[in-house]
PDB file of C-alpha atoms in Angstrom:
ATOM      1  CA  MET A   1       0.039  -0.002   0.018  1.00 76.00           C
ATOM      2  CA  GLN A   2       0.866   3.457  -0.824  1.00 85.00           C
ATOM      3  CA  THR A   3       1.951   5.438   2.240  1.00 86.00           C
ATOM      4  CA  LEU A   4       2.812   9.344   3.023  1.00 86.00           C
ATOM      5  CA  PRO A   5       6.392  10.422   2.654  1.00 89.00           C
ATOM      6  CA  GLY A   6       8.137   9.572   5.582  1.00 89.00           C
ATOM      7  CA  GLU A   7       6.417   6.489   6.844  1.00 92.00           C
ATOM      8  CA  ARG A   8       6.335   2.979   6.455  1.00 93.00           C
ATOM      9  CA  LEU A   9       4.343   0.052   7.680  1.00 96.00           C
ATOM     10  CA  GLU A  10       5.605  -3.425   8.985  1.00 96.00           C
ATOM     11  CA  VAL A  11       3.243  -6.638   9.398  1.00 97.00           C
ATOM     12  CA  LEU A  12       2.780  -7.574  12.676  1.00 97.00           C
ATOM     13  CA  LEU A  13      -0.065  -9.436  11.962  1.00 98.00           C
ATOM     14  CA  SER A  14      -1.423 -11.117   8.881  1.00 98.00           C
ATOM     15  CA  ALA A  15      -4.731 -11.195   7.080  1.00 98.00           C
ATOM     16  CA  ARG A  16      -4.801 -14.728   7.701  1.00 98.00           C
ATOM     17  CA  ASP A  17      -3.867 -15.360  11.462  1.00 98.00           C
ATOM     18  CA  ILE A  18      -6.200 -12.639  12.292  1.00 98.00           C
ATOM     19  CA  GLN A  19      -9.022 -14.417   9.845  1.00 98.00           C
ATOM     20  CA  ALA A  20      -7.994 -17.766  12.165  1.00 98.00           C
ATOM     21  CA  ARG A  21      -8.266 -16.046  15.416  1.00 98.00           C
ATOM     22  CA  VAL A  22     -11.353 -14.376  15.069  1.00 98.00           C
ATOM     23  CA  GLU A  23     -13.032 -18.024  13.827  1.00 98.00           C
ATOM     24  CA  GLN A  24     -11.659 -19.123  16.778  1.00 98.00           C
ATOM     25  CA  LEU A  25     -13.297 -16.489  19.516  1.00 98.00           C
ATOM     26  CA  GLY A  26     -16.832 -17.109  17.044  1.00 98.00           C
ATOM     27  CA  ARG A  27     -16.479 -20.766  18.019  1.00 98.00           C
ATOM     28  CA  ARG A  28     -15.717 -19.865  21.590  1.00 98.00           C
ATOM     29  CA  ILE A  29     -18.542 -16.862  21.565  1.00 98.00           C
ATOM     30  CA  THR A  30     -20.929 -19.264  19.874  1.00 98.00           C
ATOM     31  CA  LEU A  31     -20.732 -21.685  22.707  1.00 98.00           C
ATOM     32  CA  ASP A  32     -21.053 -19.427  25.479  1.00 98.00           C
ATOM     33  CA  TYR A  33     -24.156 -18.024  24.292  1.00 98.00           C
ATOM     34  CA  GLN A  34     -26.731 -20.561  23.301  1.00 96.00           C
ATOM     35  CA  ASP A  35     -30.300 -20.345  23.977  1.00 92.00           C
ATOM     36  CA  LYS A  36     -29.233 -16.609  25.197  1.00 96.00           C
ATOM     37  CA  SER A  37     -30.215 -13.674  23.142  1.00 93.00           C
ATOM     38  CA  LEU A  38     -26.923 -11.935  22.134  1.00 97.00           C
ATOM     39  CA  VAL A  39     -26.399  -8.237  21.244  1.00 98.00           C
ATOM     40  CA  LEU A  40     -22.745  -7.267  19.833  1.00 98.00           C
ATOM     41  CA  ILE A  41     -21.988  -3.810  20.457  1.00 98.00           C
ATOM     42  CA  GLY A  42     -18.688  -2.440  17.676  1.00 97.00           C
ATOM     43  CA  ILE A  43     -17.059   0.695  18.767  1.00 95.00           C
ATOM     44  CA  LEU A  44     -16.756   2.788  16.078  1.00 93.00           C
ATOM     45  CA  LYS A  45     -14.855   3.637  14.263  1.00 93.00           C
ATOM     46  CA  GLY A  46     -12.066   0.971  14.270  1.00 93.00           C
ATOM     47  CA  SER A  47     -14.203  -2.107  15.351  1.00 96.00           C
ATOM     48  CA  PHE A  48     -15.869  -2.512  12.004  1.00 97.00           C
ATOM     49  CA  VAL A  49     -13.777  -4.754  10.196  1.00 98.00           C
ATOM     50  CA  PHE A  50     -13.527  -7.283  13.214  1.00 98.00           C
ATOM     51  CA  VAL A  51     -17.333  -6.762  14.132  1.00 98.00           C
ATOM     52  CA  ALA A  52     -18.072  -7.848  10.386  1.00 98.00           C
ATOM     53  CA  ASP A  53     -15.484 -10.479  10.807  1.00 98.00           C
ATOM     54  CA  LEU A  54     -16.891 -12.186  13.849  1.00 98.00           C
ATOM     55  CA  ALA A  55     -20.562 -11.825  13.725  1.00 98.00           C
ATOM     56  CA  ARG A  56     -20.192 -14.124  10.496  1.00 98.00           C
ATOM     57  CA  ALA A  57     -17.605 -16.240  12.697  1.00 98.00           C
ATOM     58  CA  ILE A  58     -20.908 -16.408  15.333  1.00 98.00           C
ATOM     59  CA  ASP A  59     -23.310 -19.310  14.678  1.00 98.00           C
ATOM     60  CA  LEU A  60     -26.108 -17.962  16.734  1.00 97.00           C
ATOM     61  CA  PRO A  61     -29.053 -15.575  16.075  1.00 96.00           C
ATOM     62  CA  LEU A  62     -27.806 -11.878  17.097  1.00 97.00           C
ATOM     63  CA  ALA A  63     -28.203  -8.443  16.972  1.00 97.00           C
ATOM     64  CA  VAL A  64     -25.610  -5.101  16.062  1.00 97.00           C
ATOM     65  CA  ASP A  65     -25.579  -2.228  17.366  1.00 97.00           C
ATOM     66  CA  PHE A  66     -22.551   0.933  17.138  1.00 96.00           C
ATOM     67  CA  MET A  67     -21.498   3.621  19.403  1.00 95.00           C
ATOM     68  CA  ALA A  68     -19.054   5.927  18.464  1.00 93.00           C
ATOM     69  CA  VAL A  69     -16.787   7.464  20.643  1.00 88.00           C
ATOM     70  CA  SER A  70     -13.838   9.563  20.885  1.00 80.00           C
ATOM     71  CA  SER A  71     -11.032   9.963  23.150  1.00 72.00           C
ATOM     72  CA  TYR A  72      -8.210  10.660  20.471  1.00 56.00           C
ATOM     73  CA  GLY A  73      -8.977  13.185  18.120  1.00 53.00           C
ATOM     74  CA  HIS A  74      -6.136  13.115  15.599  1.00 50.00           C
ATOM     75  CA  ALA A  75      -3.862  12.469  17.789  1.00 50.00           C
ATOM     76  CA  THR A  76      -1.810   8.951  18.344  1.00 50.00           C
ATOM     77  CA  LYS A  77      -2.767   8.687  22.077  1.00 55.00           C
ATOM     78  CA  SER A  78      -5.796   8.798  23.711  1.00 54.00           C
ATOM     79  CA  SER A  79      -6.506  12.691  25.638  1.00 53.00           C
ATOM     80  CA  GLY A  80      -8.234  10.422  28.648  1.00 61.00           C
ATOM     81  CA  VAL A  81     -11.489  12.229  27.741  1.00 73.00           C
ATOM     82  CA  VAL A  82     -14.536  10.163  26.818  1.00 79.00           C
ATOM     83  CA  ARG A  83     -17.319  11.668  24.396  1.00 82.00           C
ATOM     84  CA  ILE A  84     -20.426   9.925  23.456  1.00 87.00           C
ATOM     85  CA  LEU A  85     -20.657  10.796  19.644  1.00 90.00           C
ATOM     86  CA  LYS A  86     -23.554   8.206  18.492  1.00 92.00           C
ATOM     87  CA  ASP A  87     -24.913   6.025  21.528  1.00 86.00           C
ATOM     88  CA  LEU A  88     -27.148   2.723  21.023  1.00 90.00           C
ATOM     89  CA  ASP A  89     -30.166   2.711  19.019  1.00 90.00           C
ATOM     90  CA  TYR A  90     -31.667  -0.127  20.981  1.00 88.00           C
ATOM     91  CA  SER A  91     -32.593  -1.255  24.118  1.00 91.00           C
ATOM     92  CA  LEU A  92     -30.252  -3.853  26.485  1.00 94.00           C
ATOM     93  CA  ASP A  93     -33.013  -4.938  28.571  1.00 93.00           C
ATOM     94  CA  GLY A  94     -32.676  -8.649  28.743  1.00 92.00           C
ATOM     95  CA  LYS A  95     -30.136  -8.722  26.858  1.00 95.00           C
ATOM     96  CA  HIS A  96     -26.438 -10.547  27.060  1.00 97.00           C
ATOM     97  CA  VAL A  97     -23.963  -8.131  25.228  1.00 98.00           C
ATOM     98  CA  ILE A  98     -20.400  -8.408  24.415  1.00 98.00           C
ATOM     99  CA  VAL A  99     -18.693  -4.868  23.596  1.00 98.00           C
ATOM    100  CA  VAL A 100     -16.340  -5.611  20.196  1.00 98.00           C
ATOM    101  CA  GLU A 101     -13.434  -3.116  20.288  1.00 97.00           C
ATOM    102  CA  ASP A 102     -10.406  -2.805  18.139  1.00 96.00           C
ATOM    103  CA  ILE A 103      -7.990  -2.385  20.780  1.00 95.00           C
ATOM    104  CA  VAL A 104      -7.609  -1.890  24.280  1.00 94.00           C
ATOM    105  CA  ASP A 105      -4.673   0.688  25.284  1.00 91.00           C
ATOM    106  CA  THR A 106      -4.929   2.835  28.140  1.00 90.00           C
ATOM    107  CA  GLY A 107      -8.055   1.086  29.322  1.00 91.00           C
ATOM    108  CA  LEU A 108     -10.013   4.558  29.884  1.00 90.00           C
ATOM    109  CA  THR A 109     -12.624   4.768  27.090  1.00 88.00           C
ATOM    110  CA  LEU A 110     -13.061   0.893  27.261  1.00 92.00           C
ATOM    111  CA  ASN A 111     -13.766   0.742  31.303  1.00 92.00           C
ATOM    112  CA  TYR A 112     -16.454   4.460  30.555  1.00 90.00           C
ATOM    113  CA  ILE A 113     -18.336   2.404  27.691  1.00 91.00           C
ATOM    114  CA  TYR A 114     -17.798  -0.735  29.682  1.00 92.00           C
ATOM    115  CA  GLY A 115     -19.992   1.104  32.962  1.00 91.00           C
ATOM    116  CA  HIS A 116     -22.014   3.183  30.157  1.00 89.00           C
ATOM    117  CA  VAL A 117     -23.183  -0.109  28.895  1.00 92.00           C
ATOM    118  CA  ARG A 118     -23.570  -1.955  32.195  1.00 91.00           C
ATOM    119  CA  SER A 119     -26.025   0.678  33.303  1.00 91.00           C
ATOM    120  CA  ARG A 120     -28.358  -0.079  30.200  1.00 90.00           C
ATOM    121  CA  GLY A 121     -29.738  -2.882  31.235  1.00 91.00           C
ATOM    122  CA  ALA A 122     -27.976  -5.805  30.059  1.00 94.00           C
ATOM    123  CA  MET A 123     -28.332  -9.108  31.690  1.00 95.00           C
ATOM    124  CA  SER A 124     -24.478  -9.539  31.010  1.00 96.00           C
ATOM    125  CA  VAL A 125     -21.645  -7.548  29.654  1.00 97.00           C
ATOM    126  CA  LYS A 126     -18.566  -8.953  28.161  1.00 98.00           C
ATOM    127  CA  ILE A 127     -16.078  -7.379  26.193  1.00 97.00           C
ATOM    128  CA  CYS A 128     -13.917  -8.425  23.202  1.00 98.00           C
ATOM    129  CA  ALA A 129     -11.178  -6.711  22.050  1.00 98.00           C
ATOM    130  CA  LEU A 130      -9.254  -7.766  18.911  1.00 98.00           C
ATOM    131  CA  LEU A 131      -5.627  -6.398  20.216  1.00 98.00           C
ATOM    132  CA  ASP A 132      -4.412  -6.019  23.722  1.00 96.00           C
ATOM    133  CA  LYS A 133      -1.904  -3.320  24.836  1.00 95.00           C
ATOM    134  CA  PRO A 134      -0.927  -4.360  28.099  1.00 94.00           C
ATOM    135  CA  ALA A 135       1.863  -1.816  28.760  1.00 93.00           C
ATOM    136  CA  ARG A 136      -0.142   1.093  28.331  1.00 89.00           C
ATOM    137  CA  ARG A 137      -2.858  -0.261  30.783  1.00 93.00           C
ATOM    138  CA  GLN A 138      -3.679   2.845  33.440  1.00 93.00           C
ATOM    139  CA  VAL A 139      -7.396   1.112  34.632  1.00 93.00           C
ATOM    140  CA  ALA A 140      -8.476  -2.199  34.836  1.00 93.00           C
ATOM    141  CA  VAL A 141     -10.657  -3.274  32.461  1.00 93.00           C
ATOM    142  CA  PRO A 142     -11.827  -7.103  31.802  1.00 93.00           C
ATOM    143  CA  VAL A 143     -10.627  -8.601  28.774  1.00 96.00           C
ATOM    144  CA  HIS A 144     -13.273 -11.480  28.513  1.00 97.00           C
ATOM    145  CA  TYR A 145     -12.489 -12.399  24.477  1.00 98.00           C
ATOM    146  CA  LYS A 146      -8.905 -11.464  23.305  1.00 97.00           C
ATOM    147  CA  GLY A 147      -7.288 -11.882  20.109  1.00 98.00           C
ATOM    148  CA  PHE A 148      -3.936 -11.042  20.246  1.00 98.00           C
ATOM    149  CA  GLU A 149      -1.539  -9.101  22.931  1.00 97.00           C
ATOM    150  CA  ILE A 150       0.402  -6.906  21.539  1.00 97.00           C
ATOM    151  CA  PRO A 151       3.604  -4.422  22.081  1.00 95.00           C
ATOM    152  CA  ASP A 152       3.392  -0.954  22.955  1.00 94.00           C
ATOM    153  CA  GLU A 153       3.500   0.532  19.228  1.00 93.00           C
ATOM    154  CA  PHE A 154       1.097   2.617  17.364  1.00 93.00           C
ATOM    155  CA  VAL A 155      -1.022   0.465  15.230  1.00 96.00           C
ATOM    156  CA  VAL A 156      -3.263   0.529  11.726  1.00 97.00           C
ATOM    157  CA  GLY A 157      -4.992  -1.977   9.181  1.00 98.00           C
ATOM    158  CA  TYR A 158      -8.171  -4.164   9.987  1.00 98.00           C
ATOM    159  CA  GLY A 159     -10.249  -1.348  10.976  1.00 97.00           C
ATOM    160  CA  LEU A 160      -7.695   0.788  12.885  1.00 96.00           C
ATOM    161  CA  ASP A 161      -6.047   3.902  11.531  1.00 94.00           C
ATOM    162  CA  VAL A 162      -4.310   7.324  11.461  1.00 92.00           C
ATOM    163  CA  ASP A 163      -6.126  10.534  10.960  1.00 90.00           C
ATOM    164  CA  GLU A 164      -8.098   8.414   8.928  1.00 92.00           C
ATOM    165  CA  ARG A 165      -5.710   6.495   7.138  1.00 94.00           C
ATOM    166  CA  TYR A 166      -4.851   2.884   6.582  1.00 96.00           C
ATOM    167  CA  ARG A 167      -8.518   1.278   7.989  1.00 96.00           C
ATOM    168  CA  ASN A 168      -8.730  -0.463   4.515  1.00 97.00           C
ATOM    169  CA  LEU A 169      -5.151  -2.649   5.510  1.00 97.00           C
ATOM    170  CA  SER A 170      -5.938  -6.298   5.696  1.00 97.00           C
ATOM    171  CA  ASP A 171      -3.292  -6.845   8.214  1.00 98.00           C
ATOM    172  CA  VAL A 172      -2.644  -4.737  11.151  1.00 98.00           C
ATOM    173  CA  CYS A 173       1.106  -3.120  10.840  1.00 97.00           C
ATOM    174  CA  ARG A 174       3.358  -1.128  12.884  1.00 95.00           C
ATOM    175  CA  LEU A 175       3.422   2.356  11.486  1.00 92.00           C
ATOM    176  CA  VAL A 176       7.073   3.053  11.562  1.00 92.00           C
ATOM    177  CA  ARG A 177       7.931   7.442  11.261  1.00 89.00           C
ATOM    178  CA  SER A 178      11.216   8.723   9.850  1.00 83.00           C
TER     179      SER A 178
END
């Protein structure tokens, strides 16, 4: 893929490895949620690719909703201030919910979302994250379904971006700036 001058991409997780892991997560969630009313809540924009693939890997009837929050703006580090840009469209009363996130970094944003969703009447709330970056964690959040643990590097691809670029990559890549 073309990059901007002074940027290069290094593959951290290949599309093949990601798809294999998403299928494993889908099988596990299918087993865990037999005979339950399941809702996946994708956190926009970064999780949209992961949510689509994960939903297809889960062999159960389910609903999908989305929230959009902001704590990054145009920066590459979280500000810690969370703003809800788009809230849920549907009631969670009596539903089992899995919050689907692209990456858990400091935990600040996800901790806020987790509390917000729990307050909406769900029977249970669990978190599924494609990527977990524990070296940056400031707040403990329970990640019940984890794709990959990664080092403290800025990554793009498979829905993750920098200034809205690189979301369309099939791989997860390190963004290296010179």
